[in-house]
PDB file of C-alpha atoms in Angstrom:
ATOM      1  CA  GLN A 252     175.190-142.302 129.631  1.00 69.00           C
ATOM      2  CA  SER A 253     177.064-141.678 126.351  1.00 81.00           C
ATOM      3  CA  ALA A 254     178.824-144.559 124.614  1.00 90.00           C
ATOM      4  CA  LEU A 255     182.568-144.814 125.087  1.00 96.00           C
ATOM      5  CA  THR A 256     184.590-143.619 122.111  1.00 97.00           C
ATOM      6  CA  GLN A 257     186.548-146.104 119.973  1.00 98.00           C
ATOM      7  CA  PRO A 258     188.054-145.668 116.491  1.00 97.00           C
ATOM      8  CA  ALA A 259     185.822-147.000 113.817  1.00 97.00           C
ATOM      9  CA  SER A 260     188.554-149.107 112.321  1.00 97.00           C
ATOM     10  CA  VAL A 261     192.149-150.140 112.656  1.00 98.00           C
ATOM     11  CA  SER A 262     194.301-152.401 110.485  1.00 96.00           C
ATOM     12  CA  GLY A 263     197.624-154.195 110.564  1.00 96.00           C
ATOM     13  CA  SER A 264     199.597-156.841 108.812  1.00 96.00           C
ATOM     14  CA  PRO A 265     200.184-160.394 110.162  1.00 96.00           C
ATOM     15  CA  GLY A 266     202.804-160.391 112.828  1.00 97.00           C
ATOM     16  CA  GLN A 267     202.420-156.664 113.626  1.00 97.00           C
ATOM     17  CA  SER A 268     200.866-155.148 116.763  1.00 97.00           C
ATOM     18  CA  ILE A 269     197.838-152.850 116.912  1.00 98.00           C
ATOM     19  CA  THR A 270     196.282-150.880 119.716  1.00 98.00           C
ATOM     20  CA  ILE A 271     192.585-149.893 120.033  1.00 98.00           C
ATOM     21  CA  SER A 272     191.658-147.056 122.283  1.00 98.00           C
ATOM     22  CA  CYS A 273     188.535-146.597 124.365  1.00 98.00           C
ATOM     23  CA  THR A 274     187.903-143.172 125.779  1.00 98.00           C
ATOM     24  CA  GLY A 275     185.306-142.357 128.441  1.00 97.00           C
ATOM     25  CA  THR A 276     185.047-140.041 131.420  1.00 96.00           C
ATOM     26  CA  SER A 277     185.881-139.935 135.087  1.00 95.00           C
ATOM     27  CA  SER A 278     182.354-141.412 135.725  1.00 95.00           C
ATOM     28  CA  ASP A 279     183.232-144.652 133.885  1.00 95.00           C
ATOM     29  CA  VAL A 280     186.611-145.578 132.466  1.00 96.00           C
ATOM     30  CA  GLY A 281     188.630-143.117 134.635  1.00 96.00           C
ATOM     31  CA  GLY A 282     186.687-143.851 137.788  1.00 94.00           C
ATOM     32  CA  TYR A 283     186.987-147.603 137.952  1.00 94.00           C
ATOM     33  CA  ASN A 284     189.345-150.450 137.035  1.00 94.00           C
ATOM     34  CA  TYR A 285     186.380-152.222 135.521  1.00 95.00           C
ATOM     35  CA  VAL A 286     187.071-151.976 131.767  1.00 96.00           C
ATOM     36  CA  SER A 287     186.517-155.062 129.742  1.00 97.00           C
ATOM     37  CA  TRP A 288     186.998-155.942 126.073  1.00 98.00           C
ATOM     38  CA  TYR A 289     185.020-158.233 123.796  1.00 98.00           C
ATOM     39  CA  GLN A 290     185.727-159.793 120.413  1.00 98.00           C
ATOM     40  CA  GLN A 291     182.921-160.444 117.970  1.00 98.00           C
ATOM     41  CA  HIS A 292     183.122-162.251 114.660  1.00 98.00           C
ATOM     42  CA  PRO A 293     180.319-161.719 112.104  1.00 95.00           C
ATOM     43  CA  GLY A 294     177.181-163.480 113.097  1.00 95.00           C
ATOM     44  CA  LYS A 295     178.572-164.653 116.386  1.00 96.00           C
ATOM     45  CA  ALA A 296     178.044-163.701 120.013  1.00 97.00           C
ATOM     46  CA  PRO A 297     180.720-161.522 121.647  1.00 97.00           C
ATOM     47  CA  LYS A 298     183.538-163.221 123.514  1.00 97.00           C
ATOM     48  CA  LEU A 299     185.263-161.787 126.634  1.00 97.00           C
ATOM     49  CA  MET A 300     188.921-161.062 125.914  1.00 98.00           C
ATOM     50  CA  ILE A 301     190.065-158.818 128.775  1.00 97.00           C
ATOM     51  CA  TYR A 302     188.470-157.928 132.113  1.00 95.00           C
ATOM     52  CA  ASP A 303     189.376-155.505 134.943  1.00 94.00           C
ATOM     53  CA  VAL A 304     191.524-153.493 132.481  1.00 96.00           C
ATOM     54  CA  SER A 305     194.298-156.002 132.052  1.00 96.00           C
ATOM     55  CA  ASN A 306     193.234-159.509 133.066  1.00 95.00           C
ATOM     56  CA  ARG A 307     192.802-162.307 130.501  1.00 96.00           C
ATOM     57  CA  PRO A 308     190.283-165.093 131.026  1.00 94.00           C
ATOM     58  CA  SER A 309     191.564-168.622 130.830  1.00 93.00           C
ATOM     59  CA  GLY A 310     192.005-169.698 127.196  1.00 95.00           C
ATOM     60  CA  VAL A 311     192.581-166.268 125.732  1.00 97.00           C
ATOM     61  CA  SER A 312     195.892-165.889 124.010  1.00 96.00           C
ATOM     62  CA  ASN A 313     198.601-163.789 125.760  1.00 96.00           C
ATOM     63  CA  ARG A 314     198.879-161.863 122.460  1.00 98.00           C
ATOM     64  CA  PHE A 315     195.987-159.789 123.832  1.00 98.00           C
ATOM     65  CA  SER A 316     196.685-157.267 126.569  1.00 98.00           C
ATOM     66  CA  GLY A 317     194.910-154.290 128.142  1.00 98.00           C
ATOM     67  CA  SER A 318     195.903-151.158 129.958  1.00 97.00           C
ATOM     68  CA  LYS A 319     194.436-147.843 131.188  1.00 97.00           C
ATOM     69  CA  SER A 320     195.617-144.238 131.644  1.00 97.00           C
ATOM     70  CA  GLY A 321     193.214-141.728 132.919  1.00 97.00           C
ATOM     71  CA  ASN A 322     189.962-141.777 131.002  1.00 97.00           C
ATOM     72  CA  THR A 323     191.357-143.969 128.203  1.00 98.00           C
ATOM     73  CA  ALA A 324     191.713-147.696 128.113  1.00 98.00           C
ATOM     74  CA  SER A 325     193.566-149.635 125.413  1.00 98.00           C
ATOM     75  CA  LEU A 326     193.628-153.141 123.933  1.00 98.00           C
ATOM     76  CA  THR A 327     196.803-154.244 122.287  1.00 98.00           C
ATOM     77  CA  ILE A 328     197.040-157.299 120.032  1.00 98.00           C
ATOM     78  CA  SER A 329     200.547-158.380 119.301  1.00 97.00           C
ATOM     79  CA  GLY A 330     201.623-160.871 116.543  1.00 97.00           C
ATOM     80  CA  LEU A 331     198.449-160.254 114.572  1.00 97.00           C
ATOM     81  CA  GLN A 332     196.891-163.351 113.050  1.00 97.00           C
ATOM     82  CA  ALA A 333     194.245-163.668 110.386  1.00 97.00           C
ATOM     83  CA  GLU A 334     191.706-165.024 112.940  1.00 97.00           C
ATOM     84  CA  ASP A 335     192.017-161.814 114.936  1.00 98.00           C
ATOM     85  CA  GLU A 336     190.010-159.963 112.272  1.00 98.00           C
ATOM     86  CA  ALA A 337     186.790-159.112 114.071  1.00 98.00           C
ATOM     87  CA  ASP A 338     184.919-156.326 115.753  1.00 98.00           C
ATOM     88  CA  TYR A 339     186.167-155.301 119.207  1.00 98.00           C
ATOM     89  CA  TYR A 340     184.199-153.605 121.966  1.00 98.00           C
ATOM     90  CA  CYS A 341     185.170-152.030 125.189  1.00 98.00           C
ATOM     91  CA  SER A 342     182.849-151.742 128.192  1.00 97.00           C
ATOM     92  CA  SER A 343     182.986-150.013 131.524  1.00 96.00           C
ATOM     93  CA  TYR A 344     181.073-149.994 134.781  1.00 94.00           C
ATOM     94  CA  THR A 345     179.693-146.521 135.543  1.00 93.00           C
ATOM     95  CA  SER A 346     178.964-144.308 138.522  1.00 93.00           C
ATOM     96  CA  SER A 347     175.210-144.905 137.860  1.00 91.00           C
ATOM     97  CA  SER A 348     175.797-148.659 138.489  1.00 90.00           C
ATOM     98  CA  THR A 349     175.109-149.295 134.845  1.00 93.00           C
ATOM     99  CA  GLN A 350     177.395-150.609 132.058  1.00 95.00           C
ATOM    100  CA  VAL A 351     178.351-148.725 128.880  1.00 96.00           C
ATOM    101  CA  PHE A 352     179.914-150.046 125.757  1.00 97.00           C
ATOM    102  CA  GLY A 353     182.088-148.417 123.155  1.00 97.00           C
ATOM    103  CA  GLY A 354     180.879-147.969 119.610  1.00 97.00           C
ATOM    104  CA  GLY A 355     183.116-150.779 118.396  1.00 97.00           C
ATOM    105  CA  THR A 356     186.239-151.052 116.245  1.00 98.00           C
ATOM    106  CA  LYS A 357     186.537-153.136 113.147  1.00 98.00           C
ATOM    107  CA  LEU A 358     189.978-154.771 112.933  1.00 98.00           C
ATOM    108  CA  THR A 359     191.202-155.672 109.508  1.00 97.00           C
ATOM    109  CA  VAL A 360     194.226-157.950 109.111  1.00 96.00           C
ATOM    110  CA  LEU A 361     195.770-156.959 105.782  1.00 92.00           C
TER     111      LEU A 361
ATOM    112  CA  GLU B 268     179.442-176.280 130.291  1.00 94.00           C
ATOM    113  CA  VAL B 269     177.665-173.008 130.640  1.00 95.00           C
ATOM    114  CA  GLN B 270     174.781-172.624 128.255  1.00 97.00           C
ATOM    115  CA  LEU B 271     172.502-169.600 127.728  1.00 98.00           C
ATOM    116  CA  VAL B 272     169.712-170.095 125.171  1.00 98.00           C
ATOM    117  CA  GLU B 273     167.421-167.124 124.302  1.00 98.00           C
ATOM    118  CA  SER B 274     164.005-167.470 122.825  1.00 97.00           C
ATOM    119  CA  GLY B 275     160.866-165.423 122.134  1.00 97.00           C
ATOM    120  CA  GLY B 276     162.138-163.060 119.432  1.00 97.00           C
ATOM    121  CA  GLY B 277     160.034-162.154 116.405  1.00 97.00           C
ATOM    122  CA  LEU B 278     158.249-159.460 114.599  1.00 98.00           C
ATOM    123  CA  VAL B 279     156.050-157.043 116.508  1.00 98.00           C
ATOM    124  CA  LYS B 280     154.298-153.826 115.688  1.00 97.00           C
ATOM    125  CA  PRO B 281     155.346-150.480 117.179  1.00 97.00           C
ATOM    126  CA  GLY B 282     153.609-150.052 120.510  1.00 97.00           C
ATOM    127  CA  GLY B 283     153.371-153.786 121.005  1.00 98.00           C
ATOM    128  CA  SER B 284     154.841-156.090 123.642  1.00 98.00           C
ATOM    129  CA  LEU B 285     157.113-159.140 123.604  1.00 98.00           C
ATOM    130  CA  ARG B 286     158.680-161.342 126.248  1.00 98.00           C
ATOM    131  CA  LEU B 287     162.095-162.894 125.769  1.00 98.00           C
ATOM    132  CA  SER B 288     163.378-165.865 127.786  1.00 98.00           C
ATOM    133  CA  CYS B 289     166.792-167.096 128.504  1.00 98.00           C
ATOM    134  CA  ALA B 290     167.258-170.696 129.756  1.00 98.00           C
ATOM    135  CA  ALA B 291     170.491-171.185 131.692  1.00 98.00           C
ATOM    136  CA  SER B 292     172.471-174.257 132.557  1.00 97.00           C
ATOM    137  CA  GLY B 293     175.907-175.361 133.619  1.00 97.00           C
ATOM    138  CA  PHE B 294     176.275-172.986 136.557  1.00 95.00           C
ATOM    139  CA  THR B 295     174.339-171.966 139.711  1.00 96.00           C
ATOM    140  CA  PHE B 296     171.894-169.628 138.169  1.00 96.00           C
ATOM    141  CA  SER B 297     170.441-168.396 141.471  1.00 96.00           C
ATOM    142  CA  ASN B 298     173.860-166.917 142.492  1.00 94.00           C
ATOM    143  CA  ALA B 299     174.329-165.083 139.257  1.00 95.00           C
ATOM    144  CA  TRP B 300     173.728-161.554 138.206  1.00 95.00           C
ATOM    145  CA  MET B 301     172.222-161.570 134.757  1.00 97.00           C
ATOM    146  CA  SER B 302     172.133-158.914 132.013  1.00 97.00           C
ATOM    147  CA  TRP B 303     170.568-158.266 128.713  1.00 98.00           C
ATOM    148  CA  VAL B 304     172.619-156.679 125.920  1.00 98.00           C
ATOM    149  CA  ARG B 305     171.363-155.784 122.477  1.00 98.00           C
ATOM    150  CA  GLN B 306     172.787-155.033 119.073  1.00 98.00           C
ATOM    151  CA  ALA B 307     170.790-153.250 116.340  1.00 97.00           C
ATOM    152  CA  PRO B 308     171.499-154.482 112.814  1.00 96.00           C
ATOM    153  CA  GLY B 309     175.003-153.350 111.715  1.00 95.00           C
ATOM    154  CA  LYS B 310     175.444-151.459 114.926  1.00 96.00           C
ATOM    155  CA  GLY B 311     177.411-151.844 118.227  1.00 96.00           C
ATOM    156  CA  LEU B 312     176.527-153.442 121.509  1.00 97.00           C
ATOM    157  CA  GLU B 313     174.187-151.644 123.984  1.00 97.00           C
ATOM    158  CA  TRP B 314     173.623-152.690 127.572  1.00 97.00           C
ATOM    159  CA  VAL B 315     169.916-153.029 128.310  1.00 97.00           C
ATOM    160  CA  GLY B 316     169.767-153.824 131.992  1.00 96.00           C
ATOM    161  CA  ARG B 317     170.454-156.379 134.769  1.00 96.00           C
ATOM    162  CA  ILE B 318     168.911-158.232 137.555  1.00 97.00           C
ATOM    163  CA  LYS B 319     170.966-159.096 140.667  1.00 94.00           C
ATOM    164  CA  SER B 320     170.851-162.370 142.446  1.00 94.00           C
ATOM    165  CA  LYS B 321     168.261-162.623 145.249  1.00 94.00           C
ATOM    166  CA  THR B 322     171.154-162.895 147.660  1.00 92.00           C
ATOM    167  CA  ASP B 323     172.173-159.417 146.573  1.00 91.00           C
ATOM    168  CA  GLY B 324     168.678-158.065 146.710  1.00 93.00           C
ATOM    169  CA  GLY B 325     167.283-159.183 143.439  1.00 95.00           C
ATOM    170  CA  THR B 326     167.042-155.584 142.221  1.00 95.00           C
ATOM    171  CA  THR B 327     167.156-154.361 138.630  1.00 96.00           C
ATOM    172  CA  ASP B 328     169.013-151.511 136.776  1.00 95.00           C
ATOM    173  CA  TYR B 329     168.162-150.347 133.276  1.00 96.00           C
ATOM    174  CA  ALA B 330     169.666-148.263 130.542  1.00 95.00           C
ATOM    175  CA  ALA B 331     168.027-144.903 129.989  1.00 94.00           C
ATOM    176  CA  PRO B 332     166.439-145.748 126.538  1.00 96.00           C
ATOM    177  CA  VAL B 333     164.421-148.683 127.977  1.00 97.00           C
ATOM    178  CA  LYS B 334     163.693-147.597 131.532  1.00 97.00           C
ATOM    179  CA  GLY B 335     159.951-147.661 132.219  1.00 97.00           C
ATOM    180  CA  ARG B 336     159.261-149.831 129.206  1.00 98.00           C
ATOM    181  CA  PHE B 337     161.380-152.972 129.832  1.00 98.00           C
ATOM    182  CA  THR B 338     161.274-155.211 132.912  1.00 98.00           C
ATOM    183  CA  ILE B 339     163.804-157.852 133.719  1.00 98.00           C
ATOM    184  CA  SER B 340     162.810-160.743 135.955  1.00 98.00           C
ATOM    185  CA  ARG B 341     164.055-164.192 136.908  1.00 98.00           C
ATOM    186  CA  ASP B 342     162.718-167.553 137.985  1.00 98.00           C
ATOM    187  CA  ASP B 343     165.458-169.264 139.874  1.00 97.00           C
ATOM    188  CA  SER B 344     163.362-172.462 140.172  1.00 97.00           C
ATOM    189  CA  LYS B 345     163.370-172.716 136.346  1.00 98.00           C
ATOM    190  CA  ASN B 346     166.892-171.291 135.782  1.00 98.00           C
ATOM    191  CA  THR B 347     165.295-168.734 133.480  1.00 98.00           C
ATOM    192  CA  LEU B 348     165.768-165.088 132.863  1.00 98.00           C
ATOM    193  CA  TYR B 349     163.086-162.925 131.264  1.00 98.00           C
ATOM    194  CA  LEU B 350     162.885-159.558 129.452  1.00 98.00           C
ATOM    195  CA  GLN B 351     159.424-158.138 129.181  1.00 98.00           C
ATOM    196  CA  MET B 352     159.366-155.455 126.509  1.00 98.00           C
ATOM    197  CA  ASN B 353     156.428-153.048 126.320  1.00 98.00           C
ATOM    198  CA  SER B 354     155.644-150.025 124.193  1.00 98.00           C
ATOM    199  CA  LEU B 355     158.178-151.149 121.641  1.00 98.00           C
ATOM    200  CA  LYS B 356     159.690-148.732 119.188  1.00 98.00           C
ATOM    201  CA  THR B 357     161.315-149.253 115.846  1.00 97.00           C
ATOM    202  CA  GLU B 358     164.663-148.387 117.465  1.00 97.00           C
ATOM    203  CA  ASP B 359     164.306-151.466 119.715  1.00 98.00           C
ATOM    204  CA  THR B 360     164.961-153.657 116.653  1.00 98.00           C
ATOM    205  CA  ALA B 361     168.031-155.675 117.561  1.00 98.00           C
ATOM    206  CA  VAL B 362     169.483-159.050 118.446  1.00 98.00           C
ATOM    207  CA  TYR B 363     169.101-159.484 122.179  1.00 98.00           C
ATOM    208  CA  TYR B 364     171.759-161.341 124.102  1.00 98.00           C
ATOM    209  CA  CYS B 365     171.442-162.812 127.508  1.00 98.00           C
ATOM    210  CA  THR B 366     174.716-162.667 129.557  1.00 98.00           C
ATOM    211  CA  THR B 367     176.111-163.554 132.957  1.00 96.00           C
ATOM    212  CA  GLU B 368     177.558-160.522 134.690  1.00 94.00           C
ATOM    213  CA  VAL B 369     180.503-161.018 137.015  1.00 89.00           C
ATOM    214  CA  THR B 370     180.363-158.404 139.714  1.00 83.00           C
ATOM    215  CA  GLY B 371     181.712-157.019 142.934  1.00 68.00           C
ATOM    216  CA  GLY B 372     185.224-157.737 144.083  1.00 68.00           C
ATOM    217  CA  SER B 373     185.819-159.757 140.864  1.00 69.00           C
ATOM    218  CA  GLY B 374     185.108-156.784 138.712  1.00 77.00           C
ATOM    219  CA  TYR B 375     182.119-155.971 136.478  1.00 90.00           C
ATOM    220  CA  TYR B 376     182.067-157.798 133.131  1.00 95.00           C
ATOM    221  CA  PHE B 377     180.092-160.185 130.960  1.00 96.00           C
ATOM    222  CA  ASP B 378     181.689-163.586 130.839  1.00 94.00           C
ATOM    223  CA  TYR B 379     179.129-165.920 129.152  1.00 96.00           C
ATOM    224  CA  TRP B 380     176.816-164.990 126.298  1.00 97.00           C
ATOM    225  CA  GLY B 381     173.831-166.705 124.580  1.00 97.00           C
ATOM    226  CA  GLN B 382     173.541-166.862 120.770  1.00 97.00           C
ATOM    227  CA  GLY B 383     170.972-164.068 120.718  1.00 97.00           C
ATOM    228  CA  THR B 384     167.335-163.721 119.564  1.00 98.00           C
ATOM    229  CA  LEU B 385     166.276-161.241 116.882  1.00 98.00           C
ATOM    230  CA  VAL B 386     163.439-158.750 117.737  1.00 98.00           C
ATOM    231  CA  THR B 387     162.090-156.782 114.838  1.00 98.00           C
ATOM    232  CA  VAL B 388     159.700-153.811 115.495  1.00 98.00           C
ATOM    233  CA  SER B 389     158.031-152.830 112.372  1.00 97.00           C
ATOM    234  CA  SER B 390     154.587-152.013 111.028  1.00 95.00           C
TER     235      SER B 390
END
């Protein structure tokens, strides 16, 4: 199972919006509405930000939203804040009953 | 409060073995599917494998790179998850995280994570 494809880096200024893409295949992202997104600050454990493509866990800011079209899922962060600077990973359930992560995207807030 | 505390990491030679533990509290461990996720230094996250709850059969699934070498088990009486790692390779060097995996009708995602334990495979 190959890793999902994410851009290595994205950047934006405070207050702006950014979108991170996550591309897979019909055997993972395209086949199920089971895409999740995780935020990871340096030296910390990942934190769940979005599950089932577009659902936010309790306590996660509504500035974070998710969507999916075909084999590509997206995470959008609106009203960028300095504390959003982190690595972001997508993950998907697969047809092999496994899970697969994306390679990760480093978000820089300029 | 949900807590997952990993232990057992350390330095091991290639070809060696190591067992990691994850002590769980704050939720009904026996009902939970549990997964291990690892992260090599400076690299991304990689799913290692899972064990289902005994109610759901208690079976395991593994990622291709570790299948046949790693074994996940659980002791529900001790609220503890294990990862037995054999025939270790240098590419197994990583921080290993224990996670709860929400499954089924509620989706498939990792909601709680431990702080991780570092495994270094080197001669």
